[in-house]
Coordinates of C-alpha atoms and ligand atoms in Angstrom, one line a residue:
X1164 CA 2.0 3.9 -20.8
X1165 CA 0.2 0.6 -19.1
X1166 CA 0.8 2.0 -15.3
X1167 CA -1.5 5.2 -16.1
X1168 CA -3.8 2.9 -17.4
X1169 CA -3.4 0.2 -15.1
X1170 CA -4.8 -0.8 -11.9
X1171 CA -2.6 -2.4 -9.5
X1172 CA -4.3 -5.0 -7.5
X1173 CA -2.7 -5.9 -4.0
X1174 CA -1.7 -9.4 -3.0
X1175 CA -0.7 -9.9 1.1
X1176 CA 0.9 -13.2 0.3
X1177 CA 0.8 -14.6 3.8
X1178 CA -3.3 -14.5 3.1
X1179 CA -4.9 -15.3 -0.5
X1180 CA -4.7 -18.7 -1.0
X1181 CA -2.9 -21.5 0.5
X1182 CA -2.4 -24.8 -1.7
X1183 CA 0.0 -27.2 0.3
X1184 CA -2.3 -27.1 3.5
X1185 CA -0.6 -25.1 6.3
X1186 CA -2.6 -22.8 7.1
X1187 CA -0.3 -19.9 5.4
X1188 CA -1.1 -18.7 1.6
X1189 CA 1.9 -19.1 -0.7
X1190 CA 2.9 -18.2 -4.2
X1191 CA 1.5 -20.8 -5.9
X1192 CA -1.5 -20.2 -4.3
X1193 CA -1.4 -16.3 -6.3
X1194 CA -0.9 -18.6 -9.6
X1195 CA -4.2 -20.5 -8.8
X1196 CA -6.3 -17.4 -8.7
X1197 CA -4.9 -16.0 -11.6
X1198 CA -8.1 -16.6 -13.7
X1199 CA -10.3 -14.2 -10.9
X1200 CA -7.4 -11.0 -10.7
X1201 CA -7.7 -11.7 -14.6
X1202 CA -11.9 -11.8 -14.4
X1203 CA -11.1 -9.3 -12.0
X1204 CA -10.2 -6.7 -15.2
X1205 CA -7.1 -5.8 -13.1
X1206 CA -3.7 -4.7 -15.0
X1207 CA -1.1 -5.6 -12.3
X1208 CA -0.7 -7.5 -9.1
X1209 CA 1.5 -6.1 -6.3
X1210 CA 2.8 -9.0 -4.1
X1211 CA 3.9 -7.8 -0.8
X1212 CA 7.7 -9.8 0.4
X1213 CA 7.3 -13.6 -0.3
X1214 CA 11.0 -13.7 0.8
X1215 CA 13.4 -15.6 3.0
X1216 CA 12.7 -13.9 6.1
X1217 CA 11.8 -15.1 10.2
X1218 CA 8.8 -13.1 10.1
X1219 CA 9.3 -10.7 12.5
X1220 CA 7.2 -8.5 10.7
X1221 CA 5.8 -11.1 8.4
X1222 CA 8.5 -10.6 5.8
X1223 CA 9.2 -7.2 6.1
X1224 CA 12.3 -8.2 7.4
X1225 CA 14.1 -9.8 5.2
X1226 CA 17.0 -12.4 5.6
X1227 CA 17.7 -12.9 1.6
X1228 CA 16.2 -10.7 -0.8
X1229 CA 16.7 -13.1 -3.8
X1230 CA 15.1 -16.4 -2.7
X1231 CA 11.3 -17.4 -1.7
X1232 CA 10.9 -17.8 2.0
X1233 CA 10.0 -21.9 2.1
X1234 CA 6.3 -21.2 3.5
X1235 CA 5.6 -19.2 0.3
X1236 CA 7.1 -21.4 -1.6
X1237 CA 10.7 -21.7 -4.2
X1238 CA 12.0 -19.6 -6.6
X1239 CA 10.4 -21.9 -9.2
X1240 CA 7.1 -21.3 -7.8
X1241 CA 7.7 -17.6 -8.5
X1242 CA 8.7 -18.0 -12.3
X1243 CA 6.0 -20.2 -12.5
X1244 CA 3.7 -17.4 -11.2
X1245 CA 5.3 -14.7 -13.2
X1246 CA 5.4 -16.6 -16.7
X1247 CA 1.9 -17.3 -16.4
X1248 CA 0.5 -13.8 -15.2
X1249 CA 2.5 -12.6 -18.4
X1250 CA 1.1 -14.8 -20.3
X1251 CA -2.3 -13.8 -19.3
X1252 CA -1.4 -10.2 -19.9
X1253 CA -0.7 -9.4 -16.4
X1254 CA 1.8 -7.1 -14.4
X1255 CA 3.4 -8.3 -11.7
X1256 CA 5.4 -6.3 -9.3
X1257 CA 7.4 -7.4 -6.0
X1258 CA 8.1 -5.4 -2.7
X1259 CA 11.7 -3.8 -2.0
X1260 CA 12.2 -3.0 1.6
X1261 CA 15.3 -1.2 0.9
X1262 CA 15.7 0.2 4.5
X1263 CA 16.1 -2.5 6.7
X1264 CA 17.1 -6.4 6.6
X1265 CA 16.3 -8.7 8.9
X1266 CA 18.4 -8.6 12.0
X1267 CA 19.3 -12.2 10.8
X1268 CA 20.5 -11.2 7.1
X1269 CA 24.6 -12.3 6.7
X1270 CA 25.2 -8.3 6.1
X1271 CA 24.3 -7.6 9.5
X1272 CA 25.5 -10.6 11.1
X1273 CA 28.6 -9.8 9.4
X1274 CA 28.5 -5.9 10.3
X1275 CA 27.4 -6.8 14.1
X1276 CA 30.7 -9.4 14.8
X1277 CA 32.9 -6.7 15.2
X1278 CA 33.3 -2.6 15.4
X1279 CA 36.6 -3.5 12.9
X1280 CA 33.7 -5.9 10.3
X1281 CA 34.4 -4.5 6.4
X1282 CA 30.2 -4.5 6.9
X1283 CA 30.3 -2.1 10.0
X1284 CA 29.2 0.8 7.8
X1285 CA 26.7 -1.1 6.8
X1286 CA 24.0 -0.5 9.6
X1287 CA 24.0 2.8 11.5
X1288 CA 26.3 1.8 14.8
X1289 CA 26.7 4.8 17.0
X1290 CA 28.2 5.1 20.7
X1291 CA 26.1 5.3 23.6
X1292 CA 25.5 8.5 24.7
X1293 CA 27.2 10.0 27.9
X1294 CA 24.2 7.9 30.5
X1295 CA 24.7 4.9 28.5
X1296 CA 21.7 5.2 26.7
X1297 CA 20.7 5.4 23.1
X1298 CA 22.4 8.0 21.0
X1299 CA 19.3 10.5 20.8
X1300 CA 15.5 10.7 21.5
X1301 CA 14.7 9.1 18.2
X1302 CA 11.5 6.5 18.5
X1303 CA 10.4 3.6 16.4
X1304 CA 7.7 3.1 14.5
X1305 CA 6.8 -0.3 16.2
X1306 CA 6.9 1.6 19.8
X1307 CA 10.2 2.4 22.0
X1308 CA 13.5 3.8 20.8
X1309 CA 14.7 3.0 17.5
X1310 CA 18.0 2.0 18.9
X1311 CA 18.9 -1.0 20.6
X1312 CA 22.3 -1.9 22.1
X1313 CA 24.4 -4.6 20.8
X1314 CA 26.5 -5.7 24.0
X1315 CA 29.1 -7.1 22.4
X1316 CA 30.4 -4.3 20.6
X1317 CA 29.3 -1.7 23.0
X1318 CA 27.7 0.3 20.2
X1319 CA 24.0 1.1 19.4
X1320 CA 22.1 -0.2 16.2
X1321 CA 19.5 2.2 14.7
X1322 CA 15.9 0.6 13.5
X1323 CA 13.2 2.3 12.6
X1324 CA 11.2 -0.7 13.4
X1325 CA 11.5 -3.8 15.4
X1326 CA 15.0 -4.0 16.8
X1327 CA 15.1 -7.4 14.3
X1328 CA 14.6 -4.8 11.6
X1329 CA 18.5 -3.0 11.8
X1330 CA 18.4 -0.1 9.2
X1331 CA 21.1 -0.3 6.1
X1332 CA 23.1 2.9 6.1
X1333 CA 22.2 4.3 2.9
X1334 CA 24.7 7.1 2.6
X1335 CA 27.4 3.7 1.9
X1336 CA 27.6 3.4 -1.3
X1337 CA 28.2 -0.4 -1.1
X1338 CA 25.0 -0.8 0.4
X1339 CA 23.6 1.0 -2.4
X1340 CA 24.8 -1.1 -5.8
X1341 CA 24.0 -4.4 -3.1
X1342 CA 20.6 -3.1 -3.3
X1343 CA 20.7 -2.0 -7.4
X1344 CA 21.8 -5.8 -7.6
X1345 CA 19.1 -6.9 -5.7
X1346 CA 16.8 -5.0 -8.3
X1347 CA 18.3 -6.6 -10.8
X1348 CA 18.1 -10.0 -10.1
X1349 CA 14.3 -9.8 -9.6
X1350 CA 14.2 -7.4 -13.2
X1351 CA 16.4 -10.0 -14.7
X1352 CA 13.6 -12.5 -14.0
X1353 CA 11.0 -10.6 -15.4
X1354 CA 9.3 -8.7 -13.2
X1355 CA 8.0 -5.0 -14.3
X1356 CA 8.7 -3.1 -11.2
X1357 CA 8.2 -3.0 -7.5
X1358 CA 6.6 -1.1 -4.2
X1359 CA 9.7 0.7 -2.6
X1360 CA 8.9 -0.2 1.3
X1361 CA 9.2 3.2 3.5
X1362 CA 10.9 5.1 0.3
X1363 CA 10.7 8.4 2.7
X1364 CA 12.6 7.0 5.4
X1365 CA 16.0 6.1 3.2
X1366 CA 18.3 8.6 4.6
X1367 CA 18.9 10.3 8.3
X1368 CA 20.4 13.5 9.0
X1369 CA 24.0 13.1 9.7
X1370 CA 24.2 14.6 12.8
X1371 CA 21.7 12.2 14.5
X1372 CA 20.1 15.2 16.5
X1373 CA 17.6 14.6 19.0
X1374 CA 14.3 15.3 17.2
X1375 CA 12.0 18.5 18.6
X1376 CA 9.2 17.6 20.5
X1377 CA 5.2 17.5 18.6
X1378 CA 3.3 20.2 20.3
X1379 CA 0.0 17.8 19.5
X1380 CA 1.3 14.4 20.8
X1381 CA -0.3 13.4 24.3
X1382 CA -0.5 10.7 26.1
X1383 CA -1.8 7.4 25.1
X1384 CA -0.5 8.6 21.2
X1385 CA 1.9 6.2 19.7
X1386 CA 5.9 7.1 20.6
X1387 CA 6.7 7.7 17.3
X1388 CA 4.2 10.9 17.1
X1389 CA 6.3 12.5 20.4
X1390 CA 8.6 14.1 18.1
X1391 CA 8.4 15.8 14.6
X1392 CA 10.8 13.8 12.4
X1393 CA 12.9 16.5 10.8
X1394 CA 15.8 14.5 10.9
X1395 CA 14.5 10.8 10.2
X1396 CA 12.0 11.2 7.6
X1397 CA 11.9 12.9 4.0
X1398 CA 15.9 14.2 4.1
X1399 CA 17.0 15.6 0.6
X1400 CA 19.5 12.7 0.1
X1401 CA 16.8 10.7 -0.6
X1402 CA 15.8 12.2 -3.5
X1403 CA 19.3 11.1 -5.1
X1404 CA 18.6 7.8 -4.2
X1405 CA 15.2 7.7 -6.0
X1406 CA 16.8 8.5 -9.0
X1407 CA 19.9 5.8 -8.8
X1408 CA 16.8 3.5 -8.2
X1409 CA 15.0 4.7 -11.5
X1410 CA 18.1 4.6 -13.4
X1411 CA 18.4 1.0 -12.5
X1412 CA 14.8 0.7 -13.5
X1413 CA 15.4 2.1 -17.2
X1414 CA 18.1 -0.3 -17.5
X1415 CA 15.6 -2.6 -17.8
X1416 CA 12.7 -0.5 -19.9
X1417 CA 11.8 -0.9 -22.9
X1418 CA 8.6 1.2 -24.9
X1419 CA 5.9 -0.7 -23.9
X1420 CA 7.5 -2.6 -21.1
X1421 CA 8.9 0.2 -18.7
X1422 CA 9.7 -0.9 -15.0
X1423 CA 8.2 1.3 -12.7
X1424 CA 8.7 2.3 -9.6
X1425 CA 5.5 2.5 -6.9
X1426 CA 6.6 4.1 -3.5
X1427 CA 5.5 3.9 0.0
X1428 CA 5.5 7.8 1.2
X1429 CA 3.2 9.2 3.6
X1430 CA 4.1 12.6 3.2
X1431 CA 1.8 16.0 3.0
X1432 CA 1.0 16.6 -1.3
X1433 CA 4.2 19.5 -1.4
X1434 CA 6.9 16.7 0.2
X1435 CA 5.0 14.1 -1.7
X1436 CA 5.8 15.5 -4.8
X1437 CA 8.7 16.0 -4.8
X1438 CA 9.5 12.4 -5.5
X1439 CA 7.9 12.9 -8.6
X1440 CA 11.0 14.7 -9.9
X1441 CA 13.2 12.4 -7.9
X1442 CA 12.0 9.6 -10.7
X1443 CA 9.5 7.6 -8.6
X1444 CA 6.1 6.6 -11.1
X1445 CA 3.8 6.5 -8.8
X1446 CA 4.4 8.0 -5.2
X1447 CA 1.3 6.5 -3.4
X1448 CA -0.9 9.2 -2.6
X1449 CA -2.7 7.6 0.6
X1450 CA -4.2 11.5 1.7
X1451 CA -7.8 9.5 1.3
X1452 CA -6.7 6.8 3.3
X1453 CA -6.0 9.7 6.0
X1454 CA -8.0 12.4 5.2
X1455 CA -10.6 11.3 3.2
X1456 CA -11.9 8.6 4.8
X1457 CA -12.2 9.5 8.6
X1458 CA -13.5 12.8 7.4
X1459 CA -16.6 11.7 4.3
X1460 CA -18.1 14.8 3.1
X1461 CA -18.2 16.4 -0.5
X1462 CA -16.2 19.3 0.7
X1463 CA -13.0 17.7 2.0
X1464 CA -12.9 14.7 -0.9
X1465 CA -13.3 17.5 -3.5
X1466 CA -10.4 19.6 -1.7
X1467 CA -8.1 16.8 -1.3
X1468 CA -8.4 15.9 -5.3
X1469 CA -8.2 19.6 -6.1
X1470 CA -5.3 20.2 -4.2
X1471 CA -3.5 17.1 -5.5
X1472 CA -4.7 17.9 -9.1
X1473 CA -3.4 21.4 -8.5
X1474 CA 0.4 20.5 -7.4
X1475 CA 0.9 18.1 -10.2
X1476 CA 2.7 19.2 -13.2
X1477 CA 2.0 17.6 -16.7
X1478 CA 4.8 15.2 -16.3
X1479 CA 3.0 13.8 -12.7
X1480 CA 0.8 10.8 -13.5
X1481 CA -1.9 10.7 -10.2
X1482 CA -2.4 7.7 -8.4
X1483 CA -5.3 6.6 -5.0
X1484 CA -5.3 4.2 -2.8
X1485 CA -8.0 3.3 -0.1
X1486 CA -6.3 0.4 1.9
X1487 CA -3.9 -1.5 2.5
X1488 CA -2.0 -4.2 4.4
X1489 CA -1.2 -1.5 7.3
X1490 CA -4.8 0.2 7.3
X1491 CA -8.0 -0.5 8.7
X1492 CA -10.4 -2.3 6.0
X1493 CA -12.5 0.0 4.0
X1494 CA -15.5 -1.6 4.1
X1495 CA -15.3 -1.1 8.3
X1496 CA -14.3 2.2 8.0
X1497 CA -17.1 3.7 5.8
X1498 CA -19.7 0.9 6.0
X1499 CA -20.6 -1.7 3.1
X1500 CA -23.2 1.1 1.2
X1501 CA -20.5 3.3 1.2
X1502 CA -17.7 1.5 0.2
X1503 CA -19.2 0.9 -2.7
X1504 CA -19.7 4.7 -3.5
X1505 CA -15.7 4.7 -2.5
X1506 CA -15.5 2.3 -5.4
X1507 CA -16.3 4.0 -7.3
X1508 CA -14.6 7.1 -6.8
X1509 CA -11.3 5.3 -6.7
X1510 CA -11.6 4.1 -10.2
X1511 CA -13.3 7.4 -11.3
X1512 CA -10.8 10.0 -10.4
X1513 CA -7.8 10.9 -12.7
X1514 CA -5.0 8.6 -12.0
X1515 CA -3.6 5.0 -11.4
X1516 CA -5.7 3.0 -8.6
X1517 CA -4.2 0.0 -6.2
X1518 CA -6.9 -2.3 -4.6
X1519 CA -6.1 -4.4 -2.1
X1520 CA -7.4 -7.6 -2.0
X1521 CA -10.8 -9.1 -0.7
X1522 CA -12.1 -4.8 -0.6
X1523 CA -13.8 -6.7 -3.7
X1524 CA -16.0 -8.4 -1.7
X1525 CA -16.4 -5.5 1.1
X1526 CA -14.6 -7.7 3.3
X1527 CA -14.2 -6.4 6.8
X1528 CA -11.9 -5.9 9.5
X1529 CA -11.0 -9.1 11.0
X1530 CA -11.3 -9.3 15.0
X1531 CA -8.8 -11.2 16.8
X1532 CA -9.2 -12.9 19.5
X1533 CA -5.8 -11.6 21.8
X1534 CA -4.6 -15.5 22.4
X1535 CA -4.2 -14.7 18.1
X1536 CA -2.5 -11.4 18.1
X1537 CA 0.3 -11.6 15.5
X1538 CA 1.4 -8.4 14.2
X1539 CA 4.3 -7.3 16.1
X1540 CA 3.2 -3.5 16.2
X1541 CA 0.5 -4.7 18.4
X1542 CA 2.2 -6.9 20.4
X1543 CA 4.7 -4.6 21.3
X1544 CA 2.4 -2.1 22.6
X1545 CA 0.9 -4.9 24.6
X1546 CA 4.2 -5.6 25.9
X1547 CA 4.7 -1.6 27.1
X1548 CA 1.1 -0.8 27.9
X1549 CA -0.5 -4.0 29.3
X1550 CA -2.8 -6.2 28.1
X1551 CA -6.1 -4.5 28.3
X1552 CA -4.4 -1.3 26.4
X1553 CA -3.9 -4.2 23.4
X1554 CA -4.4 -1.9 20.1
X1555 CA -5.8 -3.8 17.6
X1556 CA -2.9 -3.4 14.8
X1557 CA -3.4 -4.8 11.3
X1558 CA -4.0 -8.3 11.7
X1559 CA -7.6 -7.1 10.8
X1560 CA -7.0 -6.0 7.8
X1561 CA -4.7 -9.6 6.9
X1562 CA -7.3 -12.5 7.7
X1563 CA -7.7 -15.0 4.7
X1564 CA -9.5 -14.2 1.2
X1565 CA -12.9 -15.6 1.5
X1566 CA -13.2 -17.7 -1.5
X1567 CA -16.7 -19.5 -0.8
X1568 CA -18.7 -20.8 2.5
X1569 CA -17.0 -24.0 2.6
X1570 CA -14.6 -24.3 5.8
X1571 CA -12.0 -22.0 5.8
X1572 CA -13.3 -20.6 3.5
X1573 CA -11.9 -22.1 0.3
X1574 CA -8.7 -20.4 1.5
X1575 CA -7.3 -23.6 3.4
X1576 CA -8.1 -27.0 4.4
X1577 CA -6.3 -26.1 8.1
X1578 CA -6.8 -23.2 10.6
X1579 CA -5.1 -20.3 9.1
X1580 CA -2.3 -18.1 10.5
X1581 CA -5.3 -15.8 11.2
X1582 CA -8.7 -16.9 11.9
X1583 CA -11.6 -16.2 9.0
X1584 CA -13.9 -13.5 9.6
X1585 CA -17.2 -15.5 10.4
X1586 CA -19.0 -13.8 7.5
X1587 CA -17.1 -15.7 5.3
X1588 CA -20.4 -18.1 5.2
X1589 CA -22.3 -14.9 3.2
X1590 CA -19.3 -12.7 2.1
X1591 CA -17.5 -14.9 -0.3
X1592 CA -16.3 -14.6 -3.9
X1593 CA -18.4 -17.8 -4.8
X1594 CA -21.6 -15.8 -3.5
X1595 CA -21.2 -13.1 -4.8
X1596 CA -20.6 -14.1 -8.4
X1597 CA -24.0 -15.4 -8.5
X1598 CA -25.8 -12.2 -6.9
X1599 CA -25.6 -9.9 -10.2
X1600 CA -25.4 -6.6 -7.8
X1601 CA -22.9 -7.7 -5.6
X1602 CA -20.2 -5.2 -4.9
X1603 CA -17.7 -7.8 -6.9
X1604 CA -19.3 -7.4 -9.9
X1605 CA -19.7 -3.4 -9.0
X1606 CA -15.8 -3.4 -9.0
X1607 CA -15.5 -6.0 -12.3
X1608 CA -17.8 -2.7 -13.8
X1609 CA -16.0 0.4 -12.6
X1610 CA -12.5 -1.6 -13.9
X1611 CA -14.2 -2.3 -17.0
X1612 CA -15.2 1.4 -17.6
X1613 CA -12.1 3.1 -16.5
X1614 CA -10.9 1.8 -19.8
X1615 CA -12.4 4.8 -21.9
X1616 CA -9.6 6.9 -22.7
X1617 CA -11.4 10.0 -22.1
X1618 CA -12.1 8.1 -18.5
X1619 CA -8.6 7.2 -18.2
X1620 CA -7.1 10.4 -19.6
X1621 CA -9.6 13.5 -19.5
X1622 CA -9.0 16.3 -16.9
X1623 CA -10.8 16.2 -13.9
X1624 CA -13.2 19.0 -12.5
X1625 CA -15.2 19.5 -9.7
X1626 CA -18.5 19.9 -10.2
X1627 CA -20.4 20.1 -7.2
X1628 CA -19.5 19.3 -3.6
X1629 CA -22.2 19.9 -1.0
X1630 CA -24.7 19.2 0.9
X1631 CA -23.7 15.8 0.5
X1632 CA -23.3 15.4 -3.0
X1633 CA -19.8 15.3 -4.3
X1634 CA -20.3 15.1 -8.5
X1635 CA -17.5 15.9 -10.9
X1636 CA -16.5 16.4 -14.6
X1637 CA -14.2 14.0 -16.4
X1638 CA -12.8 14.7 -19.4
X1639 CA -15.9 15.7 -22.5
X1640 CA -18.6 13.7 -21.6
X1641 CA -18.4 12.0 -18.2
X1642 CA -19.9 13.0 -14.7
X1643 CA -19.7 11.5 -11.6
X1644 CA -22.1 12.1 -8.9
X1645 CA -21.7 10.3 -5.5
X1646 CA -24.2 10.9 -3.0
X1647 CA -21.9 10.6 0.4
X1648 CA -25.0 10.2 2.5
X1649 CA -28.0 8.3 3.5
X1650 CA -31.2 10.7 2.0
X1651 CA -32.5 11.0 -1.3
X1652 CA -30.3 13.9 -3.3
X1653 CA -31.1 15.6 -6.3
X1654 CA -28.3 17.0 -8.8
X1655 CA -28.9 19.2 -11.8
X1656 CA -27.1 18.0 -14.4
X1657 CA -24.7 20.5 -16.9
X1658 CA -27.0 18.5 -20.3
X1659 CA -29.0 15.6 -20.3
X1660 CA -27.6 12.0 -21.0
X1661 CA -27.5 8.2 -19.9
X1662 CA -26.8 6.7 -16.7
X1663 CA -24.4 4.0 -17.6
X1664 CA -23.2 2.5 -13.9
X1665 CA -24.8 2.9 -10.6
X1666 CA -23.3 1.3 -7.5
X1667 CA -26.6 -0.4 -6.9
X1668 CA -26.3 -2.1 -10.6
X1669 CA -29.9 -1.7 -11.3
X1670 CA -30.3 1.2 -13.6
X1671 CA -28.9 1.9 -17.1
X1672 CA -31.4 5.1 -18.2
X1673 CA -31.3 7.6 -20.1
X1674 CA -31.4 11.3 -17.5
X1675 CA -32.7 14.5 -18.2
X1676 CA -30.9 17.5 -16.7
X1677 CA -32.2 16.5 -13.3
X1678 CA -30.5 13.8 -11.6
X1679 CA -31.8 11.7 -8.6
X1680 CA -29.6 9.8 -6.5
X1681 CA -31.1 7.2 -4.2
X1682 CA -29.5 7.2 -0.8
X1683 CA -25.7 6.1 -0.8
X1684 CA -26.0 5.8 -4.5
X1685 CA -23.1 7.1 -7.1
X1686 CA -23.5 6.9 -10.5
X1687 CA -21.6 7.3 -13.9
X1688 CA -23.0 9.3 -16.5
X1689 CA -22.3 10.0 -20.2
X1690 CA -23.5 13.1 -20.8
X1691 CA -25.0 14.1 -24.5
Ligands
NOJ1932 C1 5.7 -0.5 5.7 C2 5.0 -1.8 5.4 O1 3.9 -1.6 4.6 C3 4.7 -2.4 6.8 O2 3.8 -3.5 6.7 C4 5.9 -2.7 7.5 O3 5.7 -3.2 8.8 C5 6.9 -1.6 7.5 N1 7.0 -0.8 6.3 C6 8.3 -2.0 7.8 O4 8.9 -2.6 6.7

């Protein structure tokens, strides 16, 4: 099926490449750079919302979910973009953010005129509670409660984010076929499936509970880690959901051509799992986004694949992830030697990988100047905590694809939204196309080679994790042996055989059953 054999390559629209000179990326921008996601070797491209939307959260909050927001571009644009990716033999899916509109989307300015609105049930309106204030001790994401009073009405709104972000009440099952319909017009263009936003977070407990207190939070944490979310997060209707979602999906499937369905959970493997059954493809397994990377040692990356690879039943296709539009770049996290040996474990472990863009080029957390600040997550903490408090949220992880060392950085002839990262002038596609061990031509290899069935298909096993050498078994004939540190290492191989990739790209040799990894070195090797 091409989504276990794909890899999904992630677009943030607002940044890859802006063609009508405002400083913002767009969609037609996506269609220029089709040629490098296709040099690239990737499968499918995931583009995060491109829709009508005041930007709240920079499109997470959506004010119509079938029409291109006008700084992306038209609906036109987006044909354009899809018949083309198609025609080069690329995927393309769009994000659904099924939870929550745009405080400005007609449903809820509709379901807000009035308690009596046919769309009241549309949001989650509750009375105040006896004090006046918010219903229960639930907290937003984004910081403060997740409730905000509508005046007018005298009721309470419930949003899990921004207060611009009301939540659609799920359990209606109005809201429900609005949303099927909404998957169908975008399936009805053409597009083979999409990244559910906050899949988890669907449904709330009906009894809207205050939530138990989190015996670990303390202060400074984020609000939202106060409590332990037993009643807003993961609730068994859900599940039900998921599989309305994937029936809509198969409507549209054909052999060959299924819709899929990625979702955003961050969930522990057993809850994780579950959505599995539920229908989901591909329930993004971030656990080395949050346990793997802050903790980079042979032990804990083997026990976080074993355990994964242990839950999943034959029916369960795996999937990995190491960043993302909400997470600290990859290259900052683990350094630039190292992200390259995370390279290469991404595309050698069992299971589909996403990419996000510009991790390619080992770009780098952006730093923003706090006159730039956009996200709204940071902002809001600025707004509670002060100024000097100012965490630095994900604009970071946004600033523009660095295309080459011209200004801007081939991304735009204007200032973008968010400044380049000055490295741009080094760290650029352009540049490292023309340095033959560049880590762009690392990734270009490991996609290349994750073709091999028995690389794409054959079990996994661990082979050896310690002492800084993590190495394991894929399928008959293929090893991987990552060396997670900065000393020589030395490996003894099961049988002799040929290194075919290193992450420095300057071996291909044939190994006897001792293997030598240089410092921060991984290789791939096809053993006899
Ligand atoms: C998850 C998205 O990835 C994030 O960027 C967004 O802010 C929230 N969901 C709300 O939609």
């Amino acid at each position: 099926m091409w989504w276990k054999e794909a890899v999904i390559y992630q677009v943030y629209p607002r940044s890859f490449q802006d063609t009508n000179g405002d400083g913002v990326a767009d969609v037609e921008g996506v269609r220029r750079r089709l040629p490098y996601l296709k040099s690239l070797g990737v499968d499918a491209i995931w583009l995060s919302p491109f829709y009508k939307s005041p930007m709240k959260d920079f499109g997470y909050d959506l004010a119509d979910y079938c029409d291109v927001d006008p700084i992306f571009g038209t609906l036109q644009d987006f044909d354009r973009l899809l018949e083309e990716a198609h025609a080069l033999g690329l995927r393309v899916l769009v994000d659904l953010v099924p939870n929550h509109t745009s405080s400005e989307h007609p449903w809820f300015l509709e379901s807000r005129a009035s308690r009596n609105s046919p769309k009241r049930d549309w949001y989650i309106w509750k009375d105040p509670a006896p004090d006046g204030g918010p219903p229960n001790n639930w907290q937003s994401f984004f910081g403060g409660p997740a409730w905000t009073l509508d005046e007018a009405t005298g009721q309470y709104y419930l949003h899990q984010f921004l207060p611009e972000q009301p939540d659609l009440n799920w359990r209606n099952p109005e809201v429900r076929e609005a949303l099927y319909e909404v998957m169908r017009f975008w399936l009805r263009r053409g597009v083979d499936g999409f990244r559910v936003d906050v899949l988890w977070l669907l449904a709330e407990d009906l009894l809207f509970k205050d939530e138990p207190g989190n015996p670990d939070w303390r202060p400074g944490m984020w609000d939202r880690g106060r409590h332990l979310h037993i009643f807003t997060e993961d609730q068994p209707e859900t599940y039900a959901y998921v599989r309305e979602m994937r029936q809509v999906l198969d409507e549209f499937s054909e052999p060959g051509r299924e819709r899929v369905m990625v979702g955003e959970i961050y969930l522990p493997y057993p809850q994780l799992l579950r959505y599995y059954q539920a229908g989901c493809h591909l329930p993004f397994n971030f656990h080395l986004i949050f346990r793997g990377l802050p903790d980079w040692r042979p032990e804990n990356l083997a026990r976080i694949v074993e355990e994964y690879e242990s839950l999943l039943t034959r029916w369960d296709w795996p999937n990995w992830v190491l960043g993302n539009h909400d997470q600290p770049r990859l290259a900052s996290r683990l350094g630039e030697a190292q992200a390259r040996v995370g390279a290469m474990l991404l595309f050698t472990l069992r299971g589909t990988p996403t990419w996000y863009y510009g991790d390619e080029i080992g770009m780098k957390n952006g730093e923003i100047p706090p006159e730039k600040v956009q996200d709204p997550a940071a902002l809001r903490q600025k707004d509670r905590l002060g100024e000097h408090q100012l965490p630095p949220g994900r604009d970071p992880e946004r600033t523009p694809m660095q295309w080459d060392d011209t200004p801007f950085a081939g991304f735009s002839t204007v200032e973008p939204w968010l400044p380049v990262n000055p490295d741009y002038k080094t760290r650029n596609v352009a540049a490292q196309e023309n340095d033959p061990r560049s880590m762009l031509h690392l990734v270009r290899r490991l996609i290349a080679l994750r073709k091999d069935p028995d690389l794409l298909y054959g079990a996994y096993r661990t082979y050896r994790a310690r002492e800084g050498v993590y190495a394991y078994l894929r399928g008959e004939g293929w090893l991987v042996a990552i060396n997670l540190t900065e000393k020589e290492k030395a490996l003894e191989l099961p049988r002799g055989g040929r290194v075919v990739l290193t992450t420095h790209l300057d071996r291909e040799e044939r190994v006897g059953e001792r293997l030598l990894l240089r410092p921060d070195e991984g290789v791939v090797v096809r053993l006899d």
